[in-house]
Amino acid sequence: FSSYQGDRFVTTRDQYRRFGSPIWVDSESETTLMRLYGRASAPASSTKIVNVDDFEAKADGTDDSKAFMEAWEEACSSENEAVLVVPNNKIYHLKPITFSGPCKSDLTMKIYGTIKASVRLSDYSRDPRHWLVFENVNNFRVEGGGTIDGNGKVWWRKSCKVNKSLAVTFYGCKNVRVSSLRFRNSQKMHLTFQYCVNVRALNLLVIAPGNSPNTDGIHVTGTQNILIKNCVIRTGDDCISIVSGSKNVRATDIICGPGHGISIGSLGAGNSEAFVSNVLVNRARLSGTTNGVRIKTWQ
């Protein structure tokens, strides 16, 4: 799997019959699901368009964090619905950054290009646990067909006690849709939803080498009403992990493997009470995983 490229995807008529919608599959075909999902219709004229390049994002290997933060503040403060654009065919490098809400209006982040993490561990000295955080943002969509790359190799060489960084975290958000994106090579967990309500994670490709440590695909904690659908997850840890406080979790049309399978838990660390309820896994294909679907508890 370490040689897997994962740059192209196809959809077939059979998948429409089986799943009712396209699903990511790895293939060398030139036909991509980006054509179906990666380009939304043009926004209404009243929508405010905010491009990170207009805030001097360079995409030349230097740090673009300041430009992204200024673009976020501009979009988040808009009285009208806003679209924050990360242009195609460019690679932007970011240090750890928190995009905070609530925003004044509905906000969409269109990631067409690539966002890549800084590999300097000193950049994470203030908060070694997070890279990209979206905090208290409501009615928010992240989409566009682009890539979020955690640049995780430098972290994987460290011990588990050092390797704590979560690539992308949604914290305390409501009405969130994350769709049609590639997540790859995260420092640790690729995509985390923490204390969120009403979440849809759709048409995602999540990839890391099978021997990369702690690289869960999608991690759900304290979150209610989440649908994970039409996702391909090939990582070094759980494809999907669901921990305490999570309720009404549906995972359907999932391709998983390699990795550790789909897990509820671990639950009950330190003799604590832990609650997870109403979890449905349906139409999942697990291949080359160490487990299928499991519940993990502490003694």
PDB file of C-alpha atoms in Angstrom:
ATOM      1  CA  PHE A   1       0.000   0.000   0.000  1.00  0.00           C
ATOM      2  CA  SER A   2       2.919   2.373   0.538  1.00  0.00           C
ATOM      3  CA  SER A   3       3.161   2.751  -3.239  1.00  0.00           C
ATOM      4  CA  TYR A   4      -0.542   3.490  -3.654  1.00  0.00           C
ATOM      5  CA  GLN A   5      -1.028   6.771  -5.499  1.00  0.00           C
ATOM      6  CA  GLY A   6      -4.755   7.375  -5.058  1.00  0.00           C
ATOM      7  CA  ASP A   7      -4.974  10.268  -7.476  1.00  0.00           C
ATOM      8  CA  ARG A   8      -7.763   9.011  -9.703  1.00  0.00           C
ATOM      9  CA  PHE A   9     -11.184   7.603  -9.019  1.00  0.00           C
ATOM     10  CA  VAL A  10     -14.070   6.205 -11.019  1.00  0.00           C
ATOM     11  CA  THR A  11     -17.757   5.564 -10.635  1.00  0.00           C
ATOM     12  CA  THR A  12     -19.640   2.807 -12.418  1.00  0.00           C
ATOM     13  CA  ARG A  13     -23.218   2.074 -13.355  1.00  0.00           C
ATOM     14  CA  ASP A  14     -23.144  -0.893 -10.989  1.00  0.00           C
ATOM     15  CA  GLN A  15     -22.265   1.394  -8.091  1.00  0.00           C
ATOM     16  CA  TYR A  16     -25.216   3.622  -8.908  1.00  0.00           C
ATOM     17  CA  ARG A  17     -27.466   0.549  -8.750  1.00  0.00           C
ATOM     18  CA  ARG A  18     -25.986  -0.699  -5.494  1.00  0.00           C
ATOM     19  CA  PHE A  19     -25.461   2.526  -3.589  1.00  0.00           C
ATOM     20  CA  GLY A  20     -27.756   5.055  -5.285  1.00  0.00           C
ATOM     21  CA  SER A  21     -24.846   7.469  -5.718  1.00  0.00           C
ATOM     22  CA  PRO A  22     -21.205   7.446  -6.808  1.00  0.00           C
ATOM     23  CA  ILE A  23     -18.546   6.152  -4.466  1.00  0.00           C
ATOM     24  CA  TRP A  24     -14.777   6.685  -4.426  1.00  0.00           C
ATOM     25  CA  VAL A  25     -12.749   3.772  -5.753  1.00  0.00           C
ATOM     26  CA  ASP A  26      -9.065   3.683  -6.582  1.00  0.00           C
ATOM     27  CA  SER A  27      -8.365   3.329 -10.301  1.00  0.00           C
ATOM     28  CA  GLU A  28      -6.121   4.556 -13.044  1.00  0.00           C
ATOM     29  CA  SER A  29      -9.100   5.759 -15.060  1.00  0.00           C
ATOM     30  CA  GLU A  30      -9.063   9.376 -16.165  1.00  0.00           C
ATOM     31  CA  THR A  31     -12.728   9.740 -15.188  1.00  0.00           C
ATOM     32  CA  THR A  32     -12.931  11.355 -11.750  1.00  0.00           C
ATOM     33  CA  LEU A  33     -15.671  11.922  -9.266  1.00  0.00           C
ATOM     34  CA  MET A  34     -14.416  15.477  -8.994  1.00  0.00           C
ATOM     35  CA  ARG A  35     -16.422  16.149 -12.127  1.00  0.00           C
ATOM     36  CA  LEU A  36     -19.541  15.159 -10.232  1.00  0.00           C
ATOM     37  CA  TYR A  37     -18.794  16.519  -6.788  1.00  0.00           C
ATOM     38  CA  GLY A  38     -15.728  18.722  -6.938  1.00  0.00           C
ATOM     39  CA  ARG A  39     -17.163  21.726  -8.740  1.00  0.00           C
ATOM     40  CA  ALA A  40     -20.320  23.239  -7.349  1.00  0.00           C
ATOM     41  CA  SER A  41     -22.487  25.592  -9.364  1.00  0.00           C
ATOM     42  CA  ALA A  42     -21.504  29.234  -9.469  1.00  0.00           C
ATOM     43  CA  PRO A  43     -22.506  31.134  -6.322  1.00  0.00           C
ATOM     44  CA  ALA A  44     -25.262  33.705  -6.353  1.00  0.00           C
ATOM     45  CA  SER A  45     -24.265  37.251  -7.145  1.00  0.00           C
ATOM     46  CA  SER A  46     -24.901  38.314  -3.545  1.00  0.00           C
ATOM     47  CA  THR A  47     -22.324  35.822  -2.290  1.00  0.00           C
ATOM     48  CA  LYS A  48     -19.019  37.280  -1.133  1.00  0.00           C
ATOM     49  CA  ILE A  49     -16.019  35.555  -2.755  1.00  0.00           C
ATOM     50  CA  VAL A  50     -12.782  35.604  -0.739  1.00  0.00           C
ATOM     51  CA  ASN A  51      -9.638  34.217  -2.403  1.00  0.00           C
ATOM     52  CA  VAL A  52      -6.588  33.472  -0.237  1.00  0.00           C
ATOM     53  CA  ASP A  53      -4.335  34.724  -3.045  1.00  0.00           C
ATOM     54  CA  ASP A  54      -5.819  38.187  -2.606  1.00  0.00           C
ATOM     55  CA  PHE A  55      -4.278  38.196   0.880  1.00  0.00           C
ATOM     56  CA  GLU A  56      -0.809  37.433  -0.476  1.00  0.00           C
ATOM     57  CA  ALA A  57      -0.828  33.661  -0.129  1.00  0.00           C
ATOM     58  CA  LYS A  58       2.210  32.679  -2.206  1.00  0.00           C
ATOM     59  CA  ALA A  59       2.009  28.884  -2.558  1.00  0.00           C
ATOM     60  CA  ASP A  60       5.779  28.913  -3.059  1.00  0.00           C
ATOM     61  CA  GLY A  61       6.820  26.726  -0.124  1.00  0.00           C
ATOM     62  CA  THR A  62       6.840  29.548   2.426  1.00  0.00           C
ATOM     63  CA  ASP A  63       4.315  29.896   5.236  1.00  0.00           C
ATOM     64  CA  ASP A  64       0.866  31.024   4.072  1.00  0.00           C
ATOM     65  CA  SER A  65      -0.791  30.924   7.516  1.00  0.00           C
ATOM     66  CA  LYS A  66      -1.154  34.706   7.845  1.00  0.00           C
ATOM     67  CA  ALA A  67      -2.873  35.011   4.462  1.00  0.00           C
ATOM     68  CA  PHE A  68      -5.283  32.184   5.283  1.00  0.00           C
ATOM     69  CA  MET A  69      -6.174  33.708   8.643  1.00  0.00           C
ATOM     70  CA  GLU A  70      -6.816  37.138   7.141  1.00  0.00           C
ATOM     71  CA  ALA A  71      -8.933  35.589   4.381  1.00  0.00           C
ATOM     72  CA  TRP A  72     -10.905  33.619   6.984  1.00  0.00           C
ATOM     73  CA  GLU A  73     -11.590  36.735   9.063  1.00  0.00           C
ATOM     74  CA  GLU A  74     -12.810  38.543   5.948  1.00  0.00           C
ATOM     75  CA  ALA A  75     -15.138  35.705   4.937  1.00  0.00           C
ATOM     76  CA  CYS A  76     -16.376  34.955   8.451  1.00  0.00           C
ATOM     77  CA  SER A  77     -17.305  38.583   9.103  1.00  0.00           C
ATOM     78  CA  SER A  78     -19.317  38.943   5.882  1.00  0.00           C
ATOM     79  CA  GLU A  79     -22.940  39.994   6.281  1.00  0.00           C
ATOM     80  CA  ASN A  80     -23.787  37.912   3.186  1.00  0.00           C
ATOM     81  CA  GLU A  81     -23.088  34.259   2.530  1.00  0.00           C
ATOM     82  CA  ALA A  82     -19.377  33.859   1.800  1.00  0.00           C
ATOM     83  CA  VAL A  83     -17.141  31.476  -0.133  1.00  0.00           C
ATOM     84  CA  LEU A  84     -13.480  31.161   0.857  1.00  0.00           C
ATOM     85  CA  VAL A  85     -11.473  29.896  -2.131  1.00  0.00           C
ATOM     86  CA  VAL A  86      -8.210  27.948  -2.093  1.00  0.00           C
ATOM     87  CA  PRO A  87      -7.217  27.957  -5.788  1.00  0.00           C
ATOM     88  CA  ASN A  88      -6.442  24.906  -7.904  1.00  0.00           C
ATOM     89  CA  ASN A  89      -2.990  23.717  -9.026  1.00  0.00           C
ATOM     90  CA  LYS A  90      -1.224  25.300  -6.051  1.00  0.00           C
ATOM     91  CA  ILE A  91       0.275  23.964  -2.810  1.00  0.00           C
ATOM     92  CA  TYR A  92      -0.111  26.136   0.285  1.00  0.00           C
ATOM     93  CA  HIS A  93       1.912  25.447   3.442  1.00  0.00           C
ATOM     94  CA  LEU A  94       0.344  26.169   6.834  1.00  0.00           C
ATOM     95  CA  LYS A  95       1.507  26.151  10.425  1.00  0.00           C
ATOM     96  CA  PRO A  96      -1.019  25.181  13.141  1.00  0.00           C
ATOM     97  CA  ILE A  97      -3.995  27.504  12.799  1.00  0.00           C
ATOM     98  CA  THR A  98      -7.476  27.814  14.339  1.00  0.00           C
ATOM     99  CA  PHE A  99     -10.352  29.121  12.241  1.00  0.00           C
ATOM    100  CA  SER A 100     -12.841  30.409  14.812  1.00  0.00           C
ATOM    101  CA  GLY A 101     -16.531  31.207  14.613  1.00  0.00           C
ATOM    102  CA  PRO A 102     -19.315  31.827  14.892  1.00  0.00           C
ATOM    103  CA  CYS A 103     -19.485  33.608  11.547  1.00  0.00           C
ATOM    104  CA  LYS A 104     -22.063  36.217  10.657  1.00  0.00           C
ATOM    105  CA  SER A 105     -23.474  34.218   7.726  1.00  0.00           C
ATOM    106  CA  ASP A 106     -23.260  30.780   6.149  1.00  0.00           C
ATOM    107  CA  LEU A 107     -19.755  30.003   4.948  1.00  0.00           C
ATOM    108  CA  THR A 108     -18.313  27.600   2.372  1.00  0.00           C
ATOM    109  CA  MET A 109     -14.616  26.792   2.040  1.00  0.00           C
ATOM    110  CA  LYS A 110     -13.748  25.648  -1.478  1.00  0.00           C
ATOM    111  CA  ILE A 111     -10.440  23.786  -1.443  1.00  0.00           C
ATOM    112  CA  TYR A 112      -9.432  23.192  -5.051  1.00  0.00           C
ATOM    113  CA  GLY A 113      -5.665  23.063  -4.528  1.00  0.00           C
ATOM    114  CA  THR A 114      -3.540  21.455  -1.816  1.00  0.00           C
ATOM    115  CA  ILE A 115      -3.027  22.514   1.801  1.00  0.00           C
ATOM    116  CA  LYS A 116       0.117  21.024   3.323  1.00  0.00           C
ATOM    117  CA  ALA A 117       1.336  20.975   6.922  1.00  0.00           C
ATOM    118  CA  SER A 118       4.587  22.451   8.128  1.00  0.00           C
ATOM    119  CA  VAL A 119       7.162  19.775   8.928  1.00  0.00           C
ATOM    120  CA  ARG A 120       9.000  21.898  11.521  1.00  0.00           C
ATOM    121  CA  LEU A 121       8.104  20.430  14.902  1.00  0.00           C
ATOM    122  CA  SER A 122       8.949  23.761  16.531  1.00  0.00           C
ATOM    123  CA  ASP A 123       5.897  25.243  14.794  1.00  0.00           C
ATOM    124  CA  TYR A 124       3.730  23.030  17.030  1.00  0.00           C
ATOM    125  CA  SER A 125       5.334  24.068  20.313  1.00  0.00           C
ATOM    126  CA  ARG A 126       2.286  26.022  21.537  1.00  0.00           C
ATOM    127  CA  ASP A 127      -0.180  23.215  20.816  1.00  0.00           C
ATOM    128  CA  PRO A 128       1.294  19.860  19.755  1.00  0.00           C
ATOM    129  CA  ARG A 129      -2.155  18.294  19.472  1.00  0.00           C
ATOM    130  CA  HIS A 130      -3.645  20.243  16.573  1.00  0.00           C
ATOM    131  CA  TRP A 131      -2.863  21.470  13.084  1.00  0.00           C
ATOM    132  CA  LEU A 132      -6.038  22.788  11.419  1.00  0.00           C
ATOM    133  CA  VAL A 133      -8.965  23.520  13.753  1.00  0.00           C
ATOM    134  CA  PHE A 134     -12.425  24.802  12.853  1.00  0.00           C
ATOM    135  CA  GLU A 135     -14.000  25.951  16.104  1.00  0.00           C
ATOM    136  CA  ASN A 136     -17.614  26.962  16.801  1.00  0.00           C
ATOM    137  CA  VAL A 137     -18.457  27.371  13.119  1.00  0.00           C
ATOM    138  CA  ASN A 138     -22.094  26.734  12.183  1.00  0.00           C
ATOM    139  CA  ASN A 139     -23.765  26.169   8.799  1.00  0.00           C
ATOM    140  CA  PHE A 140     -20.371  25.451   7.276  1.00  0.00           C
ATOM    141  CA  ARG A 141     -19.313  23.481   4.196  1.00  0.00           C
ATOM    142  CA  VAL A 142     -15.823  22.377   3.208  1.00  0.00           C
ATOM    143  CA  GLU A 143     -15.535  20.916  -0.292  1.00  0.00           C
ATOM    144  CA  GLY A 144     -13.925  21.402  -3.690  1.00  0.00           C
ATOM    145  CA  GLY A 145     -12.017  18.277  -4.689  1.00  0.00           C
ATOM    146  CA  GLY A 146      -8.655  19.389  -3.301  1.00  0.00           C
ATOM    147  CA  THR A 147      -6.199  17.778  -0.899  1.00  0.00           C
ATOM    148  CA  ILE A 148      -5.318  18.275   2.763  1.00  0.00           C
ATOM    149  CA  ASP A 149      -1.885  16.771   3.386  1.00  0.00           C
ATOM    150  CA  GLY A 150      -0.617  16.374   6.957  1.00  0.00           C
ATOM    151  CA  ASN A 151       2.991  15.735   5.902  1.00  0.00           C
ATOM    152  CA  GLY A 152       3.064  13.142   8.666  1.00  0.00           C
ATOM    153  CA  LYS A 153       6.306  11.236   8.089  1.00  0.00           C
ATOM    154  CA  VAL A 154       8.277  13.430  10.482  1.00  0.00           C
ATOM    155  CA  TRP A 155       5.711  12.606  13.191  1.00  0.00           C
ATOM    156  CA  TRP A 156       5.527   8.886  12.506  1.00  0.00           C
ATOM    157  CA  ARG A 157       9.186   8.489  13.403  1.00  0.00           C
ATOM    158  CA  LYS A 158       8.467   9.763  16.921  1.00  0.00           C
ATOM    159  CA  SER A 159       6.986   7.691  19.729  1.00  0.00           C
ATOM    160  CA  CYS A 160       3.251   7.617  20.393  1.00  0.00           C
ATOM    161  CA  LYS A 161       3.793   9.966  23.342  1.00  0.00           C
ATOM    162  CA  VAL A 162       5.132  12.633  20.985  1.00  0.00           C
ATOM    163  CA  ASN A 163       2.904  11.880  18.018  1.00  0.00           C
ATOM    164  CA  LYS A 164      -0.227  13.666  19.260  1.00  0.00           C
ATOM    165  CA  SER A 165      -1.168  16.011  16.446  1.00  0.00           C
ATOM    166  CA  LEU A 166      -4.618  15.727  14.881  1.00  0.00           C
ATOM    167  CA  ALA A 167      -4.642  16.886  11.271  1.00  0.00           C
ATOM    168  CA  VAL A 168      -8.093  18.465  10.869  1.00  0.00           C
ATOM    169  CA  THR A 169     -10.461  19.010  13.803  1.00  0.00           C
ATOM    170  CA  PHE A 170     -14.005  20.358  13.868  1.00  0.00           C
ATOM    171  CA  TYR A 171     -14.768  21.407  17.445  1.00  0.00           C
ATOM    172  CA  GLY A 172     -18.168  22.527  18.729  1.00  0.00           C
ATOM    173  CA  CYS A 173     -19.601  23.030  15.234  1.00  0.00           C
ATOM    174  CA  LYS A 174     -23.225  22.639  14.110  1.00  0.00           C
ATOM    175  CA  ASN A 175     -24.599  21.815  10.670  1.00  0.00           C
ATOM    176  CA  VAL A 176     -21.307  20.897   9.007  1.00  0.00           C
ATOM    177  CA  ARG A 177     -20.751  19.212   5.650  1.00  0.00           C
ATOM    178  CA  VAL A 178     -17.304  17.994   4.600  1.00  0.00           C
ATOM    179  CA  SER A 179     -17.361  16.492   1.120  1.00  0.00           C
ATOM    180  CA  SER A 180     -15.354  15.611  -1.980  1.00  0.00           C
ATOM    181  CA  LEU A 181     -11.866  16.034  -0.543  1.00  0.00           C
ATOM    182  CA  ARG A 182      -8.669  14.017  -0.222  1.00  0.00           C
ATOM    183  CA  PHE A 183      -7.026  13.689   3.177  1.00  0.00           C
ATOM    184  CA  ARG A 184      -3.582  12.123   3.208  1.00  0.00           C
ATOM    185  CA  ASN A 185      -0.595  11.388   5.441  1.00  0.00           C
ATOM    186  CA  SER A 186      -1.903  13.030   8.591  1.00  0.00           C
ATOM    187  CA  GLN A 187       0.312  13.527  11.615  1.00  0.00           C
ATOM    188  CA  LYS A 188      -2.129  11.380  13.572  1.00  0.00           C
ATOM    189  CA  MET A 189      -5.925  11.238  13.070  1.00  0.00           C
ATOM    190  CA  HIS A 190      -6.923  12.625   9.677  1.00  0.00           C
ATOM    191  CA  LEU A 191     -10.376  14.076  10.374  1.00  0.00           C
ATOM    192  CA  THR A 192     -11.900  14.551  13.836  1.00  0.00           C
ATOM    193  CA  PHE A 193     -15.377  15.729  14.806  1.00  0.00           C
ATOM    194  CA  GLN A 194     -15.415  16.719  18.464  1.00  0.00           C
ATOM    195  CA  TYR A 195     -18.582  17.870  20.269  1.00  0.00           C
ATOM    196  CA  CYS A 196     -20.344  18.666  16.986  1.00  0.00           C
ATOM    197  CA  VAL A 197     -24.019  18.345  16.037  1.00  0.00           C
ATOM    198  CA  ASN A 198     -25.456  17.495  12.609  1.00  0.00           C
ATOM    199  CA  VAL A 199     -22.470  16.457  10.512  1.00  0.00           C
ATOM    200  CA  ARG A 200     -22.213  14.986   7.016  1.00  0.00           C
ATOM    201  CA  ALA A 201     -18.895  13.552   5.806  1.00  0.00           C
ATOM    202  CA  LEU A 202     -19.383  12.535   2.198  1.00  0.00           C
ATOM    203  CA  ASN A 203     -17.291  11.311  -0.745  1.00  0.00           C
ATOM    204  CA  LEU A 204     -13.942  11.467   1.033  1.00  0.00           C
ATOM    205  CA  LEU A 205     -10.695   9.706   0.201  1.00  0.00           C
ATOM    206  CA  VAL A 206      -8.444   9.218   3.238  1.00  0.00           C
ATOM    207  CA  ILE A 207      -5.022   7.696   2.636  1.00  0.00           C
ATOM    208  CA  ALA A 208      -1.884   6.982   4.651  1.00  0.00           C
ATOM    209  CA  PRO A 209       0.598   4.081   4.556  1.00  0.00           C
ATOM    210  CA  GLY A 210      -0.605   0.922   6.267  1.00  0.00           C
ATOM    211  CA  ASN A 211       2.306   1.078   8.729  1.00  0.00           C
ATOM    212  CA  SER A 212       1.751   4.720   9.761  1.00  0.00           C
ATOM    213  CA  PRO A 213       0.909   4.884  13.498  1.00  0.00           C
ATOM    214  CA  ASN A 214      -2.311   6.324  14.922  1.00  0.00           C
ATOM    215  CA  THR A 215      -3.551   7.622  11.559  1.00  0.00           C
ATOM    216  CA  ASP A 216      -7.273   7.002  12.097  1.00  0.00           C
ATOM    217  CA  GLY A 217      -9.340   8.054   9.105  1.00  0.00           C
ATOM    218  CA  ILE A 218     -12.412   9.666  10.715  1.00  0.00           C
ATOM    219  CA  HIS A 219     -12.639  10.033  14.504  1.00  0.00           C
ATOM    220  CA  VAL A 220     -15.955  10.864  16.196  1.00  0.00           C
ATOM    221  CA  THR A 221     -16.060  12.001  19.833  1.00  0.00           C
ATOM    222  CA  GLY A 222     -18.933  13.583  21.744  1.00  0.00           C
ATOM    223  CA  THR A 223     -20.733  14.198  18.455  1.00  0.00           C
ATOM    224  CA  GLN A 224     -24.414  13.667  17.638  1.00  0.00           C
ATOM    225  CA  ASN A 225     -26.176  13.035  14.338  1.00  0.00           C
ATOM    226  CA  ILE A 226     -23.341  12.263  11.936  1.00  0.00           C
ATOM    227  CA  LEU A 227     -23.542  10.574   8.539  1.00  0.00           C
ATOM    228  CA  ILE A 228     -20.349   9.169   7.013  1.00  0.00           C
ATOM    229  CA  LYS A 229     -21.093   8.045   3.462  1.00  0.00           C
ATOM    230  CA  ASN A 230     -19.309   7.074   0.239  1.00  0.00           C
ATOM    231  CA  CYS A 231     -15.816   7.167   1.710  1.00  0.00           C
ATOM    232  CA  VAL A 232     -12.650   5.229   0.933  1.00  0.00           C
ATOM    233  CA  ILE A 233     -10.346   5.017   3.955  1.00  0.00           C
ATOM    234  CA  ARG A 234      -6.941   3.316   3.719  1.00  0.00           C
ATOM    235  CA  THR A 235      -4.769   4.146   6.739  1.00  0.00           C
ATOM    236  CA  GLY A 236      -2.575   2.676   9.474  1.00  0.00           C
ATOM    237  CA  ASP A 237      -5.229   2.677  12.213  1.00  0.00           C
ATOM    238  CA  ASP A 238      -9.029   2.621  12.531  1.00  0.00           C
ATOM    239  CA  CYS A 239     -10.874   3.624   9.378  1.00  0.00           C
ATOM    240  CA  ILE A 240     -13.587   5.061  11.631  1.00  0.00           C
ATOM    241  CA  SER A 241     -13.333   5.372  15.416  1.00  0.00           C
ATOM    242  CA  ILE A 242     -16.265   6.362  17.616  1.00  0.00           C
ATOM    243  CA  VAL A 243     -15.727   7.234  21.266  1.00  0.00           C
ATOM    244  CA  SER A 244     -17.697   8.357  24.296  1.00  0.00           C
ATOM    245  CA  GLY A 245     -20.512  10.889  24.024  1.00  0.00           C
ATOM    246  CA  SER A 246     -21.277  10.037  20.410  1.00  0.00           C
ATOM    247  CA  LYS A 247     -24.886   9.399  19.422  1.00  0.00           C
ATOM    248  CA  ASN A 248     -26.704   8.668  16.176  1.00  0.00           C
ATOM    249  CA  VAL A 249     -23.733   7.691  14.018  1.00  0.00           C
ATOM    250  CA  ARG A 250     -24.364   6.232  10.566  1.00  0.00           C
ATOM    251  CA  ALA A 251     -21.565   4.906   8.368  1.00  0.00           C
ATOM    252  CA  THR A 252     -22.682   3.601   4.999  1.00  0.00           C
ATOM    253  CA  ASP A 253     -21.053   2.719   1.678  1.00  0.00           C
ATOM    254  CA  ILE A 254     -17.575   2.581   3.211  1.00  0.00           C
ATOM    255  CA  ILE A 255     -14.477   0.970   1.692  1.00  0.00           C
ATOM    256  CA  CYS A 256     -11.982   0.292   4.476  1.00  0.00           C
ATOM    257  CA  GLY A 257      -8.516  -1.228   4.424  1.00  0.00           C
ATOM    258  CA  PRO A 258      -5.752  -1.495   5.211  1.00  0.00           C
ATOM    259  CA  GLY A 259      -6.140  -0.406   8.811  1.00  0.00           C
ATOM    260  CA  HIS A 260      -7.698  -1.649  12.019  1.00  0.00           C
ATOM    261  CA  GLY A 261     -11.305  -1.702  10.839  1.00  0.00           C
ATOM    262  CA  ILE A 262     -14.234   0.252  12.285  1.00  0.00           C
ATOM    263  CA  SER A 263     -14.147   0.700  16.067  1.00  0.00           C
ATOM    264  CA  ILE A 264     -16.380   1.878  18.869  1.00  0.00           C
ATOM    265  CA  GLY A 265     -13.946   2.829  21.627  1.00  0.00           C
ATOM    266  CA  SER A 266     -11.820   2.588  23.447  1.00  0.00           C
ATOM    267  CA  LEU A 267     -14.394   3.195  26.202  1.00  0.00           C
ATOM    268  CA  GLY A 268     -14.124   3.456  29.971  1.00  0.00           C
ATOM    269  CA  ALA A 269     -10.532   4.510  30.580  1.00  0.00           C
ATOM    270  CA  GLY A 270      -9.706   5.051  34.243  1.00  0.00           C
ATOM    271  CA  ASN A 271     -12.932   3.353  35.404  1.00  0.00           C
ATOM    272  CA  SER A 272     -14.940   6.167  33.816  1.00  0.00           C
ATOM    273  CA  GLU A 273     -18.491   5.834  32.515  1.00  0.00           C
ATOM    274  CA  ALA A 274     -18.742   5.971  28.734  1.00  0.00           C
ATOM    275  CA  PHE A 275     -21.757   6.183  26.458  1.00  0.00           C
ATOM    276  CA  VAL A 276     -22.113   5.560  22.729  1.00  0.00           C
ATOM    277  CA  SER A 277     -25.543   4.905  21.243  1.00  0.00           C
ATOM    278  CA  ASN A 278     -27.401   4.259  17.992  1.00  0.00           C
ATOM    279  CA  VAL A 279     -24.542   3.344  15.675  1.00  0.00           C
ATOM    280  CA  LEU A 280     -25.291   1.843  12.258  1.00  0.00           C
ATOM    281  CA  VAL A 281     -22.677   0.440   9.881  1.00  0.00           C
ATOM    282  CA  ASN A 282     -24.206  -0.593   6.562  1.00  0.00           C
ATOM    283  CA  ARG A 283     -22.804  -1.584   3.166  1.00  0.00           C
ATOM    284  CA  ALA A 284     -19.179  -1.471   4.291  1.00  0.00           C
ATOM    285  CA  ARG A 285     -16.414  -3.439   2.567  1.00  0.00           C
ATOM    286  CA  LEU A 286     -13.417  -4.164   4.793  1.00  0.00           C
ATOM    287  CA  SER A 287     -10.368  -5.705   3.150  1.00  0.00           C
ATOM    288  CA  GLY A 288      -6.926  -6.368   4.624  1.00  0.00           C
ATOM    289  CA  THR A 289      -7.908  -4.975   8.035  1.00  0.00           C
ATOM    290  CA  THR A 290      -6.818  -6.387  11.375  1.00  0.00           C
ATOM    291  CA  ASN A 291     -10.422  -6.293  12.628  1.00  0.00           C
ATOM    292  CA  GLY A 292     -13.904  -5.945  11.213  1.00  0.00           C
ATOM    293  CA  VAL A 293     -16.319  -3.883  13.303  1.00  0.00           C
ATOM    294  CA  ARG A 294     -15.517  -3.993  17.027  1.00  0.00           C
ATOM    295  CA  ILE A 295     -16.187  -2.501  20.449  1.00  0.00           C
ATOM    296  CA  LYS A 296     -13.083  -1.780  22.549  1.00  0.00           C
ATOM    297  CA  THR A 297     -13.302  -1.322  26.324  1.00  0.00           C
ATOM    298  CA  TRP A 298     -10.822  -0.905  29.124  1.00  0.00           C
ATOM    299  CA  GLN A 299     -10.771  -3.510  31.883  1.00  0.00           C
TER     300      GLN A 299
END
